[in-house]
Structures are given as C-alpha cells and as structure tokens.
C-alpha cells in the first residue's frame, strides 16, 4: 500500500494546501510525484473537503480541484453493523423501550419553529400545526415505540391526526389502531439497491419525521437517500423534522463510548474491522450487559452540512439547532420545508 503522510507533517514533502474550511475528520487525498506518476503517496486532509488549491513546490503536485473524497465504509462492513443492530433490538427491545418514554425537548422546539407557517393542504391560510386544521397526516420513519405519536397527540388533542409509521423491530412498536404501521427494514432495502419509495405504502404526508435513527445508518449514501425519501414522502409545503445524535460532543459520553468500542471489537471478534470505521463510528454498550452492543455514529457539523447540501432544491432549510440531554446539545435538528 502507498505510504501515508500525516496532515500535520506536510512540510515533509514541502507542499502547501489551502482549504476553504476545516471540518473535523480526515480522508486520504492523493498527491502525485511530478517525476513518477506510478507511485503516489498520500496526505491526509479534512473530511468533506470540496476543493483543494495546491501551490506546486519541490517535486509534488496535486489536482487543482479535488472533489470531495469521503471516508467511505465498505458495504460488507455496513452489512455487519446493520445485522449487529438488528440483533441488539430483537434481544433488548423491552429494556430499551423503557428508557425511551419521555419526549425530547427538541420535538417541541421543532413545532415552535413551524408555528404560524404550516398551511392547510387546500388553503393558503397559515395555521399553527394542528390548530384550525380539521386533519393532518404524519409519517414517522424508524418510529420505535411510537412516543412521538403519543407526544403529538397530547400536544394537539383536538386534531384528527393520521399516523403512518415504519420500523423493522416489531417488538418495539405497540399495537394500536391509531397508527398505520408497516414493518420494513430500511437499511437492508438500501443495501440491496432497492428504492424506498417503491416499498413504503404510506401516502405523502403533511409532516415527516425521523428521530433517533440516523446514527444507526452507516453509509453516507444511505443517509442522503433517507433524507431524500423523507422529503419525497412529504407533500409540497409540508415539513420534515430530523435529528442527528452528537454524543461525542459530551466528554463523559465520548470517553465511555471509546472504551466500550474497544471492548466490543475484541469481544465480538471484529478487530479486523477497525480500519473500515471512521473516528465517529463506534460500538456502544447497553446496561453493561456482555455482548449487548449496537453501532452508532456521532455526527459532526460538517457531515450535517453535507446532508443539507444534498437536498438540492427539493426542500428549504427553515431551522437548524441543537437540543436534548443534560447539556442540551446532544442532538442536532433540521427543520425542512418541502418545495
């Protein structure tokens, strides 16, 4: 394999790179020796870098504009992580659900953001969500134990809300006639290259949400597809709410996560996977139970920037904020209005 040169040691090859921004994380960017194109060492540069300007110096040169080179996890590793999570929720859904009963503060803030902006489907008049509207519909991707549905029903007791929900862990989902539930393994569908829109039976809704799920999505392309499908599942003028866990922002959680991750790799015999994982890809434990691990990704701000950029005119970013947890910053939220 080609040698790697640390980003902090660029003086070794006497080059300079100018970056438009310096997001966290690293990827390998090829640097070509001028006199020998057959051997290309690498330098590390920030992840999600859009363009690099290189000033030729000594005997190395680089493409003038290098399109974003993402640190891609391979598909086989993604499959293993998805299977690990599926096994975790099948076995521990009951204990997990008991810790997921209270609503998140970020949910109420999402509603506050769209207050006075939500429009009835057949009218240009603005309404507060659920107020003055005879009925509206909600699509929940990765619904879990339906606590968002419980929260929204309590917030708007007079509204006639049609709920449509999707999840692949049926043990988590309470049986209720109030919600039209579809059992669907979103990540397996995407790994097989199938279209979510072809398999989801719910109609386009006034509001689509996805909470507490994106951190289980291992591939960047999958995250972009999920966000695109949330938009496609929402009528024009409707809204999308999505959350992104940032547990590495918390020093105590980060320390525990890294310790658990190392233990999990050894215990599960996955040490050979270490090189396929990014610095924000970690295996977290559950209630200190042996073998109880799930894959989680802690999002950086630059990664969320990339996701916002991927919507490409399909929706408008209305609000972006952090909320939740004791420090009130463990989740980053996006509120989008569909074009």
Coordinates of C-alpha atoms in Angstrom, one line a residue:
X1 CA 0.0 0.0 0.0
X2 CA 1.1 3.6 -0.6
X3 CA 2.6 5.4 2.4
X4 CA 0.5 7.9 4.4
X5 CA 1.8 11.3 5.4
X6 CA 0.3 13.0 8.4
X7 CA -1.6 16.2 7.7
X8 CA 0.4 17.9 10.4
X9 CA 3.6 16.9 8.7
X10 CA 3.1 18.3 5.3
X11 CA 6.4 20.0 5.4
X12 CA 7.9 16.6 4.9
X13 CA 7.0 16.9 1.2
X14 CA 7.3 20.6 1.1
X15 CA 3.8 21.5 -0.1
X16 CA 1.0 23.8 0.9
X17 CA -2.7 23.2 0.7
X18 CA -5.3 25.9 1.1
X19 CA -8.7 24.9 2.4
X20 CA -11.9 26.8 2.2
X21 CA -12.9 25.3 5.5
X22 CA -11.5 22.9 8.1
X23 CA -14.2 20.4 9.2
X24 CA -13.3 17.6 11.5
X25 CA -12.3 14.1 10.4
X26 CA -9.8 13.1 7.8
X27 CA -9.6 11.4 4.4
X28 CA -6.7 10.4 2.2
X29 CA -6.0 12.7 -0.7
X30 CA -3.6 11.5 -3.4
X31 CA -0.5 13.6 -4.0
X32 CA 1.3 12.7 -7.2
X33 CA 5.1 13.0 -7.6
X34 CA 5.8 15.0 -10.7
X35 CA 8.6 12.8 -11.9
X36 CA 6.9 9.4 -11.2
X37 CA 3.2 9.1 -11.7
X38 CA 3.3 5.4 -10.9
X39 CA 4.0 6.0 -7.2
X40 CA 1.6 8.3 -5.4
X41 CA 2.0 8.9 -1.6
X42 CA -1.0 10.3 0.2
X43 CA -1.5 13.1 2.6
X44 CA -4.5 13.5 5.0
X45 CA -6.8 16.4 4.7
X46 CA -10.1 17.3 6.3
X47 CA -13.1 15.1 5.5
X48 CA -15.8 16.5 3.2
X49 CA -13.4 18.9 1.6
X50 CA -15.0 20.3 -1.5
X51 CA -11.9 21.8 -3.3
X52 CA -8.2 22.0 -2.7
X53 CA -5.9 24.6 -4.1
X54 CA -2.4 23.4 -4.4
X55 CA 0.7 25.5 -4.9
X56 CA 3.3 23.4 -6.6
X57 CA 6.5 23.2 -4.7
X58 CA 9.5 20.9 -4.8
X59 CA 8.6 17.6 -6.6
X60 CA 5.0 17.1 -5.7
X61 CA 1.8 18.3 -7.3
X62 CA -1.9 17.7 -6.8
X63 CA -5.0 18.1 -8.9
X64 CA -6.1 21.8 -8.8
X65 CA -9.6 20.9 -7.8
X66 CA -10.2 17.7 -5.9
X67 CA -13.8 16.8 -5.5
X68 CA -14.9 15.8 -2.0
X69 CA -13.2 12.5 -1.1
X70 CA -15.3 10.9 1.6
X71 CA -14.1 8.3 4.0
X72 CA -16.3 5.5 2.7
X73 CA -17.1 2.5 4.8
X74 CA -17.3 -0.6 2.6
X75 CA -20.7 -2.3 2.0
X76 CA -19.7 -5.5 3.8
X77 CA -18.8 -3.7 6.9
X78 CA -22.1 -1.8 6.7
X79 CA -24.0 -5.0 6.5
X80 CA -22.2 -6.4 9.6
X81 CA -23.1 -3.3 11.6
X82 CA -26.7 -3.4 10.4
X83 CA -27.0 -7.0 11.4
X84 CA -25.5 -6.2 14.8
X85 CA -28.1 -3.5 15.4
X86 CA -30.9 -5.7 14.3
X87 CA -29.8 -8.4 16.7
X88 CA -29.5 -5.9 19.5
X89 CA -33.0 -4.6 19.2
X90 CA -34.5 -8.0 18.8
X91 CA -33.0 -9.1 22.1
X92 CA -33.1 -5.9 24.1
X93 CA -36.2 -4.0 22.7
X94 CA -38.1 -4.3 26.0
X95 CA -35.4 -2.8 28.2
X96 CA -34.5 -0.2 25.6
X97 CA -38.2 0.9 25.2
X98 CA -38.4 1.5 29.0
X99 CA -35.7 4.2 28.7
X100 CA -37.5 5.9 25.8
X101 CA -40.7 7.1 27.3
X102 CA -40.3 10.9 27.7
X103 CA -40.5 13.2 24.7
X104 CA -37.4 15.1 23.7
X105 CA -37.3 18.9 24.2
X106 CA -36.2 19.2 20.6
X107 CA -39.5 17.9 19.4
X108 CA -41.4 20.8 21.0
X109 CA -38.9 23.2 19.5
X110 CA -39.5 21.8 16.1
X111 CA -43.2 22.6 16.5
X112 CA -42.4 26.1 17.7
X113 CA -40.3 26.6 14.5
X114 CA -43.2 25.9 12.2
X115 CA -45.8 27.7 14.3
X116 CA -47.7 30.1 12.0
X117 CA -46.0 28.7 8.9
X118 CA -47.9 25.4 8.4
X119 CA -50.6 25.7 5.7
X120 CA -53.6 23.6 5.1
X121 CA -53.3 21.5 2.0
X122 CA -56.3 23.1 0.4
X123 CA -55.8 26.6 1.6
X124 CA -53.2 29.4 1.5
X125 CA -54.1 30.4 5.1
X126 CA -51.4 29.8 7.7
X127 CA -52.1 27.7 10.8
X128 CA -50.3 26.6 13.8
X129 CA -49.7 22.9 13.3
X130 CA -52.9 21.1 14.5
X131 CA -54.8 24.3 15.3
X132 CA -57.5 25.2 12.9
X133 CA -56.8 22.2 10.8
X134 CA -59.5 19.6 10.6
X135 CA -57.0 16.9 10.0
X136 CA -53.4 16.3 9.0
X137 CA -51.0 13.4 8.4
X138 CA -47.7 12.3 9.9
X139 CA -45.1 9.9 8.5
X140 CA -42.6 8.5 11.1
X141 CA -39.5 6.7 9.7
X142 CA -38.0 4.4 12.4
X143 CA -40.8 5.0 14.8
X144 CA -39.6 2.9 17.7
X145 CA -42.2 2.7 20.5
X146 CA -44.4 5.5 19.0
X147 CA -43.5 8.0 21.6
X148 CA -43.5 10.8 19.1
X149 CA -47.1 9.8 18.2
X150 CA -48.0 9.9 21.8
X151 CA -46.4 13.3 22.3
X152 CA -48.0 14.9 19.2
X153 CA -51.5 13.5 20.2
X154 CA -51.1 15.1 23.6
X155 CA -49.9 18.4 22.1
X156 CA -53.0 18.6 19.8
X157 CA -55.8 16.6 21.5
X158 CA -58.5 18.2 19.3
X159 CA -56.7 17.4 16.0
X160 CA -57.6 14.5 13.8
X161 CA -54.1 13.1 13.0
X162 CA -53.4 10.2 10.6
X163 CA -50.2 8.5 11.6
X164 CA -48.2 6.3 9.3
X165 CA -45.1 4.6 10.8
X166 CA -42.3 2.4 9.7
X167 CA -39.8 0.3 11.7
X168 CA -38.1 -3.1 11.4
X169 CA -38.3 -4.0 15.1
X170 CA -41.9 -5.0 15.6
X171 CA -41.2 -5.8 19.2
X172 CA -40.6 -2.1 19.9
X173 CA -43.9 -1.0 18.3
X174 CA -47.1 -1.1 20.4
X175 CA -50.2 -2.4 18.7
X176 CA -52.6 0.5 18.3
X177 CA -55.4 1.2 15.7
X178 CA -54.3 4.9 15.8
X179 CA -51.2 4.2 13.8
X180 CA -50.9 2.5 10.4
X181 CA -47.7 0.6 10.9
X182 CA -45.5 -1.1 8.2
X183 CA -42.7 -3.4 9.1
X184 CA -39.8 -2.6 6.8
X185 CA -36.0 -2.9 7.1
X186 CA -34.9 0.4 5.6
X187 CA -31.2 -0.2 5.7
X188 CA -31.5 -3.7 4.2
X189 CA -33.6 -2.3 1.3
X190 CA -30.9 0.4 0.6
X191 CA -28.1 -2.1 0.8
X192 CA -29.9 -4.2 -1.8
X193 CA -30.1 -1.2 -4.1
X194 CA -33.9 -1.0 -4.0
X195 CA -36.0 2.2 -3.9
X196 CA -37.7 3.0 -0.6
X197 CA -40.4 4.9 -2.4
X198 CA -41.4 1.8 -4.2
X199 CA -41.9 -0.2 -1.0
X200 CA -43.3 2.4 1.5
X201 CA -47.1 2.1 1.5
X202 CA -47.9 5.4 3.4
X203 CA -49.2 8.3 1.3
X204 CA -47.4 11.7 1.1
X205 CA -48.0 13.4 4.4
X206 CA -48.1 16.9 5.8
X207 CA -45.2 16.1 8.2
X208 CA -42.5 13.5 8.0
X209 CA -40.1 12.8 10.9
X210 CA -37.0 10.7 11.7
X211 CA -35.7 10.8 15.2
X212 CA -33.1 8.6 16.9
X213 CA -32.3 6.6 13.7
X214 CA -29.7 8.4 11.5
X215 CA -26.9 7.5 13.9
X216 CA -27.6 3.8 13.1
X217 CA -27.1 4.5 9.3
X218 CA -23.5 3.5 8.4
X219 CA -23.1 4.8 4.9
X220 CA -23.2 8.4 3.8
X221 CA -25.1 7.5 0.6
X222 CA -27.8 5.8 2.8
X223 CA -28.2 8.9 5.0
X224 CA -28.6 11.1 1.9
X225 CA -31.2 8.6 0.4
X226 CA -33.1 8.5 3.7
X227 CA -33.3 12.3 3.9
X228 CA -34.3 12.5 0.2
X229 CA -37.1 9.9 0.9
X230 CA -38.4 11.8 3.9
X231 CA -38.7 14.8 1.5
X232 CA -40.4 12.7 -1.2
X233 CA -42.8 11.3 1.4
X234 CA -43.9 14.8 2.3
X235 CA -46.4 17.0 0.3
X236 CA -45.3 20.3 -1.1
X237 CA -45.4 22.9 1.6
X238 CA -45.1 20.3 4.3
X239 CA -42.3 19.8 6.8
X240 CA -39.5 17.3 7.6
X241 CA -38.0 17.0 11.1
X242 CA -34.8 15.0 11.6
X243 CA -32.4 14.6 14.4
X244 CA -28.7 13.7 14.4
X245 CA -27.0 12.3 17.6
X246 CA -23.7 14.0 18.5
X247 CA -22.7 12.0 21.6
X248 CA -19.0 12.7 21.1
X249 CA -19.7 16.4 22.0
X250 CA -20.1 15.2 25.6
X251 CA -16.7 14.4 27.1
X252 CA -18.1 11.8 29.6
X253 CA -20.1 10.0 26.9
X254 CA -17.2 10.2 24.4
X255 CA -14.8 8.6 27.0
X256 CA -17.2 5.8 27.8
X257 CA -18.0 5.3 24.1
X258 CA -14.4 4.8 23.1
X259 CA -13.7 2.4 26.0
X260 CA -16.8 0.3 25.1
X261 CA -15.9 0.4 21.4
X262 CA -12.5 -1.2 22.0
X263 CA -14.1 -3.8 24.3
X264 CA -16.8 -4.6 21.8
X265 CA -14.4 -5.1 18.9
X266 CA -12.4 -7.7 20.9
X267 CA -15.5 -9.4 22.4
X268 CA -17.2 -9.7 19.0
X269 CA -14.1 -10.7 17.1
X270 CA -14.3 -7.6 14.9
X271 CA -10.9 -6.2 15.4
X272 CA -10.1 -6.6 11.7
X273 CA -12.9 -4.1 11.1
X274 CA -11.1 -1.3 12.9
X275 CA -9.6 0.2 9.7
X276 CA -13.0 0.3 8.0
X277 CA -14.5 2.6 10.6
X278 CA -14.3 6.3 10.9
X279 CA -13.4 8.1 14.1
X280 CA -17.1 8.8 14.7
X281 CA -18.2 5.2 14.1
X282 CA -18.4 3.4 17.5
X283 CA -19.9 0.3 19.1
X284 CA -21.8 1.3 22.2
X285 CA -22.8 -1.0 25.1
X286 CA -26.1 -1.4 26.9
X287 CA -26.6 -1.6 30.6
X288 CA -23.2 -3.2 30.9
X289 CA -24.5 -6.5 29.5
X290 CA -22.0 -8.8 27.9
X291 CA -22.4 -8.9 24.1
X292 CA -25.0 -6.1 24.1
X293 CA -23.6 -3.7 21.6
X294 CA -25.0 -1.5 18.9
X295 CA -23.4 0.6 16.2
X296 CA -23.8 4.3 16.4
X297 CA -22.3 7.3 14.5
X298 CA -21.7 10.6 16.1
X299 CA -22.4 13.4 13.6
X300 CA -20.1 16.3 13.0
X301 CA -21.4 19.7 11.9
X302 CA -19.7 19.3 8.6
X303 CA -21.5 16.0 7.9
X304 CA -24.8 17.6 8.6
X305 CA -23.7 20.4 6.3
X306 CA -23.2 17.8 3.6
X307 CA -26.6 16.3 4.2
X308 CA -28.3 19.8 3.9
X309 CA -26.4 20.3 0.7
X310 CA -27.7 17.0 -0.7
X311 CA -31.3 18.1 -0.7
X312 CA -30.6 20.2 -3.9
X313 CA -33.6 22.4 -4.1
X314 CA -36.1 19.7 -3.0
X315 CA -36.6 21.5 0.3
X316 CA -35.6 24.6 2.1
X317 CA -33.8 24.7 5.5
X318 CA -36.1 26.5 7.9
X319 CA -34.1 25.9 11.1
X320 CA -31.1 24.1 12.4
X321 CA -30.5 23.9 16.2
X322 CA -29.1 21.7 19.0
X323 CA -31.1 20.3 21.9
X324 CA -31.7 17.4 24.3
X325 CA -29.7 15.8 27.1
X326 CA -28.4 17.4 30.3
X327 CA -26.2 19.6 28.3
X328 CA -28.9 20.5 25.8
X329 CA -26.7 19.8 22.9
X330 CA -26.7 16.0 22.2
X331 CA -28.9 16.1 19.2
X332 CA -28.7 18.4 16.1
X333 CA -32.1 19.0 14.4
X334 CA -33.0 20.0 10.9
X335 CA -36.4 21.5 10.1
X336 CA -37.0 21.5 6.3
X337 CA -39.9 22.8 4.3
X338 CA -40.6 20.8 1.1
X339 CA -40.6 22.7 -2.2

